[in-house]
Short mmCIF file of N, CA and C in Angstrom, two decimals:
data_model
loop_
_atom_site.label_atom_id
_atom_site.label_comp_id
_atom_site.label_asym_id
_atom_site.label_seq_id
_atom_site.Cartn_x
_atom_site.Cartn_y
_atom_site.Cartn_z
N UNK A 1 -6.28 8.47 -19.08
CA UNK A 1 -5.74 7.15 -18.95
C UNK A 1 -5.21 6.62 -20.28
N UNK A 2 -5.54 7.24 -21.37
CA UNK A 2 -5.20 6.70 -22.68
C UNK A 2 -3.70 6.71 -22.98
N UNK A 3 -2.92 7.61 -22.38
CA UNK A 3 -1.49 7.66 -22.66
C UNK A 3 -0.73 6.58 -21.90
N UNK A 4 -1.28 6.14 -20.81
CA UNK A 4 -0.63 5.12 -20.00
C UNK A 4 -1.01 3.75 -20.58
N UNK A 5 0.01 2.99 -20.96
CA UNK A 5 -0.25 1.71 -21.63
C UNK A 5 -0.51 0.57 -20.64
N UNK A 6 0.05 0.68 -19.45
CA UNK A 6 -0.06 -0.39 -18.47
C UNK A 6 -0.09 0.20 -17.07
N UNK A 7 -0.76 -0.48 -16.18
CA UNK A 7 -0.76 -0.06 -14.78
C UNK A 7 0.67 -0.06 -14.23
N UNK A 8 1.54 -0.87 -14.81
CA UNK A 8 2.93 -0.95 -14.34
C UNK A 8 3.70 0.35 -14.62
N UNK A 9 3.17 1.18 -15.51
CA UNK A 9 3.78 2.48 -15.80
C UNK A 9 3.45 3.53 -14.74
N UNK A 10 2.44 3.26 -13.94
CA UNK A 10 1.97 4.23 -12.94
C UNK A 10 2.93 4.28 -11.75
N UNK A 11 3.34 5.48 -11.39
CA UNK A 11 4.22 5.64 -10.23
C UNK A 11 3.53 5.21 -8.94
N UNK A 12 2.21 5.38 -8.88
CA UNK A 12 1.50 4.96 -7.67
C UNK A 12 1.53 3.43 -7.52
N UNK A 13 1.50 2.72 -8.64
CA UNK A 13 1.60 1.26 -8.58
C UNK A 13 3.02 0.85 -8.18
N UNK A 14 4.02 1.51 -8.76
CA UNK A 14 5.42 1.19 -8.45
C UNK A 14 5.74 1.46 -6.97
N UNK A 15 5.27 2.59 -6.46
CA UNK A 15 5.51 2.91 -5.05
C UNK A 15 4.73 1.93 -4.16
N UNK A 16 3.54 1.55 -4.58
CA UNK A 16 2.77 0.56 -3.84
C UNK A 16 3.53 -0.75 -3.71
N UNK A 17 4.16 -1.17 -4.78
CA UNK A 17 4.96 -2.40 -4.74
C UNK A 17 6.18 -2.26 -3.84
N UNK A 18 6.77 -1.09 -3.83
CA UNK A 18 7.92 -0.86 -2.94
C UNK A 18 7.48 -0.99 -1.49
N UNK A 19 6.29 -0.48 -1.18
CA UNK A 19 5.74 -0.62 0.17
C UNK A 19 5.57 -2.09 0.52
N UNK A 20 5.09 -2.88 -0.43
CA UNK A 20 4.92 -4.33 -0.20
C UNK A 20 6.25 -4.98 0.13
N UNK A 21 7.25 -4.74 -0.69
CA UNK A 21 8.55 -5.37 -0.48
C UNK A 21 9.16 -5.00 0.87
N UNK A 22 9.09 -3.72 1.22
CA UNK A 22 9.64 -3.28 2.50
C UNK A 22 8.84 -3.83 3.68
N UNK A 23 7.53 -3.90 3.50
CA UNK A 23 6.67 -4.44 4.56
C UNK A 23 6.99 -5.91 4.81
N UNK A 24 7.17 -6.68 3.75
CA UNK A 24 7.53 -8.09 3.91
C UNK A 24 8.87 -8.23 4.64
N UNK A 25 9.79 -7.34 4.35
CA UNK A 25 11.08 -7.37 5.05
C UNK A 25 10.89 -7.07 6.53
N UNK A 26 10.08 -6.07 6.84
CA UNK A 26 9.84 -5.69 8.23
C UNK A 26 9.15 -6.81 9.02
N UNK A 27 8.18 -7.45 8.41
CA UNK A 27 7.37 -8.47 9.09
C UNK A 27 8.19 -9.73 9.40
N UNK A 28 9.27 -9.93 8.69
CA UNK A 28 10.13 -11.09 8.96
C UNK A 28 10.63 -11.11 10.40
N UNK A 29 10.68 -9.93 11.01
CA UNK A 29 11.21 -9.81 12.37
C UNK A 29 10.13 -9.90 13.44
N UNK A 30 8.85 -10.05 13.03
CA UNK A 30 7.77 -10.21 14.00
C UNK A 30 7.94 -11.55 14.72
N UNK A 31 7.40 -11.66 15.93
CA UNK A 31 7.47 -12.95 16.64
C UNK A 31 6.76 -14.05 15.85
N UNK A 32 7.22 -15.28 15.99
CA UNK A 32 6.64 -16.42 15.27
C UNK A 32 5.15 -16.60 15.56
N UNK A 33 4.73 -16.31 16.80
CA UNK A 33 3.32 -16.49 17.13
C UNK A 33 2.41 -15.51 16.39
N UNK A 34 2.98 -14.52 15.75
CA UNK A 34 2.19 -13.55 14.97
C UNK A 34 2.12 -13.91 13.49
N UNK A 35 2.69 -15.04 13.12
CA UNK A 35 2.73 -15.45 11.71
C UNK A 35 1.35 -15.46 11.06
N UNK A 36 0.35 -15.97 11.77
CA UNK A 36 -0.99 -16.07 11.20
C UNK A 36 -1.96 -15.03 11.76
N UNK A 37 -1.44 -14.08 12.48
CA UNK A 37 -2.28 -13.05 13.07
C UNK A 37 -1.94 -11.69 12.44
N UNK A 38 -1.36 -10.80 13.21
CA UNK A 38 -1.07 -9.45 12.74
C UNK A 38 -0.14 -9.45 11.53
N UNK A 39 0.84 -10.33 11.53
CA UNK A 39 1.77 -10.43 10.41
C UNK A 39 1.03 -10.68 9.10
N UNK A 40 0.10 -11.59 9.13
CA UNK A 40 -0.70 -11.92 7.95
C UNK A 40 -1.57 -10.74 7.51
N UNK A 41 -2.18 -10.07 8.47
CA UNK A 41 -3.03 -8.90 8.18
C UNK A 41 -2.21 -7.78 7.54
N UNK A 42 -1.02 -7.55 8.07
CA UNK A 42 -0.14 -6.50 7.56
C UNK A 42 0.22 -6.79 6.10
N UNK A 43 0.56 -8.02 5.82
CA UNK A 43 0.94 -8.38 4.45
C UNK A 43 -0.25 -8.24 3.49
N UNK A 44 -1.43 -8.66 3.93
CA UNK A 44 -2.61 -8.53 3.07
C UNK A 44 -2.95 -7.08 2.78
N UNK A 45 -2.85 -6.21 3.78
CA UNK A 45 -3.13 -4.79 3.57
C UNK A 45 -2.12 -4.19 2.59
N UNK A 46 -0.86 -4.54 2.75
CA UNK A 46 0.18 -4.01 1.85
C UNK A 46 -0.06 -4.45 0.41
N UNK A 47 -0.35 -5.73 0.23
CA UNK A 47 -0.58 -6.27 -1.12
C UNK A 47 -1.79 -5.62 -1.77
N UNK A 48 -2.77 -5.28 -0.97
CA UNK A 48 -4.01 -4.70 -1.48
C UNK A 48 -3.79 -3.34 -2.15
N UNK A 49 -2.76 -2.63 -1.75
CA UNK A 49 -2.52 -1.29 -2.28
C UNK A 49 -2.28 -1.33 -3.79
N UNK A 50 -1.23 -1.98 -4.22
CA UNK A 50 -0.93 -2.01 -5.66
C UNK A 50 -1.90 -2.91 -6.42
N UNK A 51 -2.44 -3.92 -5.76
CA UNK A 51 -3.40 -4.81 -6.43
C UNK A 51 -4.66 -4.05 -6.85
N UNK A 52 -5.15 -3.19 -5.97
CA UNK A 52 -6.35 -2.42 -6.31
C UNK A 52 -6.07 -1.35 -7.36
N UNK A 53 -4.87 -0.84 -7.38
CA UNK A 53 -4.48 0.10 -8.44
C UNK A 53 -4.52 -0.62 -9.79
N UNK A 54 -3.96 -1.81 -9.83
CA UNK A 54 -3.96 -2.60 -11.07
C UNK A 54 -5.38 -2.97 -11.48
N UNK A 55 -6.19 -3.42 -10.53
CA UNK A 55 -7.56 -3.81 -10.87
C UNK A 55 -8.36 -2.62 -11.37
N UNK A 56 -8.21 -1.48 -10.73
CA UNK A 56 -8.93 -0.28 -11.17
C UNK A 56 -8.53 0.14 -12.57
N UNK A 57 -7.24 0.05 -12.85
CA UNK A 57 -6.76 0.39 -14.19
C UNK A 57 -7.41 -0.53 -15.23
N UNK A 58 -7.53 -1.79 -14.89
CA UNK A 58 -8.09 -2.78 -15.80
C UNK A 58 -9.58 -2.61 -16.05
N UNK A 59 -10.26 -1.86 -15.22
CA UNK A 59 -11.69 -1.65 -15.41
C UNK A 59 -12.00 -0.72 -16.57
N UNK A 60 -11.01 0.04 -17.01
CA UNK A 60 -11.11 0.85 -18.22
C UNK A 60 -12.13 1.98 -18.16
N UNK A 61 -12.44 2.47 -16.97
CA UNK A 61 -13.25 3.69 -16.85
C UNK A 61 -12.73 4.48 -15.66
N UNK A 62 -12.72 5.79 -15.81
CA UNK A 62 -12.20 6.64 -14.75
C UNK A 62 -13.00 6.49 -13.45
N UNK A 63 -14.31 6.33 -13.58
CA UNK A 63 -15.16 6.19 -12.40
C UNK A 63 -14.80 4.92 -11.62
N UNK A 64 -14.66 3.81 -12.32
CA UNK A 64 -14.27 2.56 -11.66
C UNK A 64 -12.85 2.66 -11.11
N UNK A 65 -11.97 3.29 -11.86
CA UNK A 65 -10.59 3.44 -11.42
C UNK A 65 -10.56 4.21 -10.10
N UNK A 66 -11.30 5.30 -10.04
CA UNK A 66 -11.34 6.13 -8.83
C UNK A 66 -11.83 5.30 -7.64
N UNK A 67 -12.83 4.45 -7.87
CA UNK A 67 -13.36 3.59 -6.81
C UNK A 67 -12.25 2.68 -6.27
N UNK A 68 -11.49 2.06 -7.14
CA UNK A 68 -10.42 1.16 -6.69
C UNK A 68 -9.25 1.93 -6.08
N UNK A 69 -9.03 3.15 -6.52
CA UNK A 69 -8.01 3.98 -5.88
C UNK A 69 -8.42 4.32 -4.45
N UNK A 70 -9.72 4.54 -4.24
CA UNK A 70 -10.22 4.78 -2.88
C UNK A 70 -9.98 3.56 -2.00
N UNK A 71 -10.20 2.37 -2.53
CA UNK A 71 -9.94 1.15 -1.78
C UNK A 71 -8.44 1.04 -1.47
N UNK A 72 -7.62 1.36 -2.45
CA UNK A 72 -6.17 1.33 -2.26
C UNK A 72 -5.74 2.29 -1.15
N UNK A 73 -6.32 3.48 -1.15
CA UNK A 73 -6.00 4.46 -0.11
C UNK A 73 -6.45 3.94 1.26
N UNK A 74 -7.59 3.28 1.31
CA UNK A 74 -8.04 2.68 2.56
C UNK A 74 -7.07 1.62 3.06
N UNK A 75 -6.54 0.84 2.13
CA UNK A 75 -5.54 -0.18 2.50
C UNK A 75 -4.27 0.47 3.04
N UNK A 76 -3.91 1.62 2.51
CA UNK A 76 -2.75 2.36 3.03
C UNK A 76 -2.95 2.69 4.50
N UNK A 77 -4.12 3.21 4.82
CA UNK A 77 -4.40 3.61 6.20
C UNK A 77 -4.54 2.39 7.11
N UNK A 78 -5.07 1.31 6.56
CA UNK A 78 -5.15 0.06 7.31
C UNK A 78 -3.74 -0.43 7.65
N UNK A 79 -2.86 -0.41 6.66
CA UNK A 79 -1.47 -0.83 6.87
C UNK A 79 -0.79 0.06 7.90
N UNK A 80 -0.96 1.35 7.77
CA UNK A 80 -0.34 2.29 8.71
C UNK A 80 -0.80 2.00 10.14
N UNK A 81 -2.10 1.78 10.32
CA UNK A 81 -2.64 1.48 11.64
C UNK A 81 -2.05 0.19 12.20
N UNK A 82 -1.97 -0.83 11.38
CA UNK A 82 -1.43 -2.11 11.82
C UNK A 82 0.04 -2.00 12.19
N UNK A 83 0.79 -1.22 11.43
CA UNK A 83 2.21 -1.05 11.75
C UNK A 83 2.40 -0.27 13.04
N UNK A 84 1.56 0.72 13.26
CA UNK A 84 1.64 1.48 14.52
C UNK A 84 1.33 0.56 15.70
N UNK A 85 0.31 -0.29 15.54
CA UNK A 85 -0.02 -1.26 16.60
C UNK A 85 1.15 -2.22 16.83
N UNK A 86 1.74 -2.71 15.76
CA UNK A 86 2.88 -3.62 15.87
C UNK A 86 4.03 -2.95 16.61
N UNK A 87 4.24 -1.69 16.34
CA UNK A 87 5.30 -0.93 17.01
C UNK A 87 4.99 -0.82 18.50
N UNK A 88 3.73 -0.47 18.82
CA UNK A 88 3.34 -0.32 20.22
C UNK A 88 3.39 -1.64 20.97
N UNK A 89 3.18 -2.75 20.26
CA UNK A 89 3.25 -4.07 20.87
C UNK A 89 4.69 -4.59 20.99
N UNK A 90 5.63 -3.83 20.46
CA UNK A 90 7.05 -4.20 20.56
C UNK A 90 7.51 -5.19 19.51
N UNK A 91 6.72 -5.35 18.43
CA UNK A 91 7.08 -6.31 17.39
C UNK A 91 8.09 -5.75 16.40
N UNK A 92 8.22 -4.44 16.34
CA UNK A 92 9.08 -3.82 15.34
C UNK A 92 10.43 -3.47 15.95
N UNK A 93 11.45 -4.09 15.40
CA UNK A 93 12.82 -3.89 15.88
C UNK A 93 13.63 -3.02 14.91
N UNK A 94 13.18 -2.98 13.67
CA UNK A 94 13.88 -2.23 12.63
C UNK A 94 13.27 -0.83 12.50
N UNK A 95 13.68 0.07 13.37
CA UNK A 95 13.09 1.41 13.45
C UNK A 95 13.22 2.18 12.14
N UNK A 96 14.38 2.13 11.50
CA UNK A 96 14.58 2.87 10.25
C UNK A 96 13.65 2.38 9.14
N UNK A 97 13.50 1.09 9.04
CA UNK A 97 12.62 0.49 8.05
C UNK A 97 11.16 0.87 8.33
N UNK A 98 10.78 0.84 9.59
CA UNK A 98 9.44 1.25 10.01
C UNK A 98 9.17 2.69 9.56
N UNK A 99 10.09 3.58 9.85
CA UNK A 99 9.93 5.00 9.48
C UNK A 99 9.89 5.18 7.96
N UNK A 100 10.72 4.43 7.25
CA UNK A 100 10.73 4.51 5.79
C UNK A 100 9.37 4.11 5.22
N UNK A 101 8.80 3.05 5.75
CA UNK A 101 7.49 2.59 5.27
C UNK A 101 6.42 3.64 5.58
N UNK A 102 6.44 4.19 6.79
CA UNK A 102 5.45 5.22 7.13
C UNK A 102 5.57 6.44 6.21
N UNK A 103 6.78 6.82 5.89
CA UNK A 103 6.99 7.94 4.95
C UNK A 103 6.47 7.61 3.56
N UNK A 104 6.71 6.39 3.10
CA UNK A 104 6.21 5.97 1.80
C UNK A 104 4.68 5.93 1.78
N UNK A 105 4.08 5.51 2.88
CA UNK A 105 2.62 5.50 2.98
C UNK A 105 2.07 6.91 2.84
N UNK A 106 2.70 7.85 3.50
CA UNK A 106 2.27 9.26 3.40
C UNK A 106 2.42 9.78 1.97
N UNK A 107 3.56 9.50 1.34
CA UNK A 107 3.78 9.92 -0.05
C UNK A 107 2.76 9.28 -0.99
N UNK A 108 2.53 7.98 -0.81
CA UNK A 108 1.60 7.24 -1.66
C UNK A 108 0.19 7.81 -1.53
N UNK A 109 -0.21 8.14 -0.33
CA UNK A 109 -1.54 8.71 -0.11
C UNK A 109 -1.69 10.03 -0.88
N UNK A 110 -0.69 10.88 -0.80
CA UNK A 110 -0.73 12.16 -1.52
C UNK A 110 -0.75 11.93 -3.03
N UNK A 111 0.03 10.96 -3.49
CA UNK A 111 0.08 10.68 -4.93
C UNK A 111 -1.26 10.13 -5.43
N UNK A 112 -1.88 9.27 -4.66
CA UNK A 112 -3.18 8.73 -5.04
C UNK A 112 -4.23 9.84 -5.07
N UNK A 113 -4.20 10.72 -4.08
CA UNK A 113 -5.13 11.86 -4.07
C UNK A 113 -4.98 12.71 -5.32
N UNK A 114 -3.75 13.03 -5.67
CA UNK A 114 -3.49 13.85 -6.85
C UNK A 114 -3.92 13.12 -8.12
N UNK A 115 -3.64 11.83 -8.18
CA UNK A 115 -4.01 11.06 -9.37
C UNK A 115 -5.52 11.01 -9.52
N UNK A 116 -6.24 10.84 -8.42
CA UNK A 116 -7.71 10.83 -8.46
C UNK A 116 -8.26 12.14 -9.05
N UNK A 117 -7.64 13.24 -8.66
CA UNK A 117 -8.09 14.55 -9.15
C UNK A 117 -7.86 14.70 -10.65
N UNK A 118 -6.89 13.96 -11.20
CA UNK A 118 -6.59 14.07 -12.63
C UNK A 118 -7.57 13.26 -13.49
N UNK A 119 -8.32 12.37 -12.86
CA UNK A 119 -9.27 11.56 -13.61
C UNK A 119 -10.54 12.34 -13.91
N UNK A 120 -11.18 12.00 -15.02
CA UNK A 120 -12.43 12.67 -15.41
C UNK A 120 -13.55 12.30 -14.45
N UNK A 121 -14.49 13.23 -14.30
CA UNK A 121 -15.67 12.95 -13.44
C UNK A 121 -16.66 12.05 -14.09
#
């Protein structure tokens, strides 16, 4: 971790933020009655991804960082599940955007796994 000066330099944090931005775009098309329900949950799960990466980096120990990366990975799967449910409920109209986010979630998960392995035990 010593060569990385900021969590903002981490590709996993950058990709996490991209997922947030695209998710917010997708959720804009959800029905209004979902504003405080699934829409809100989806946004919170997305935000949690890069937020936990940043918090883990700030803890300044590989063990703590790994713990927060695990939480971030959990948020990825939570987001994926919520988006699949939204799709099945007919809330998702932007199919290409939906697929792009699912692909980014898969990439992010693999990147977090690899990054975890690079940290000291």
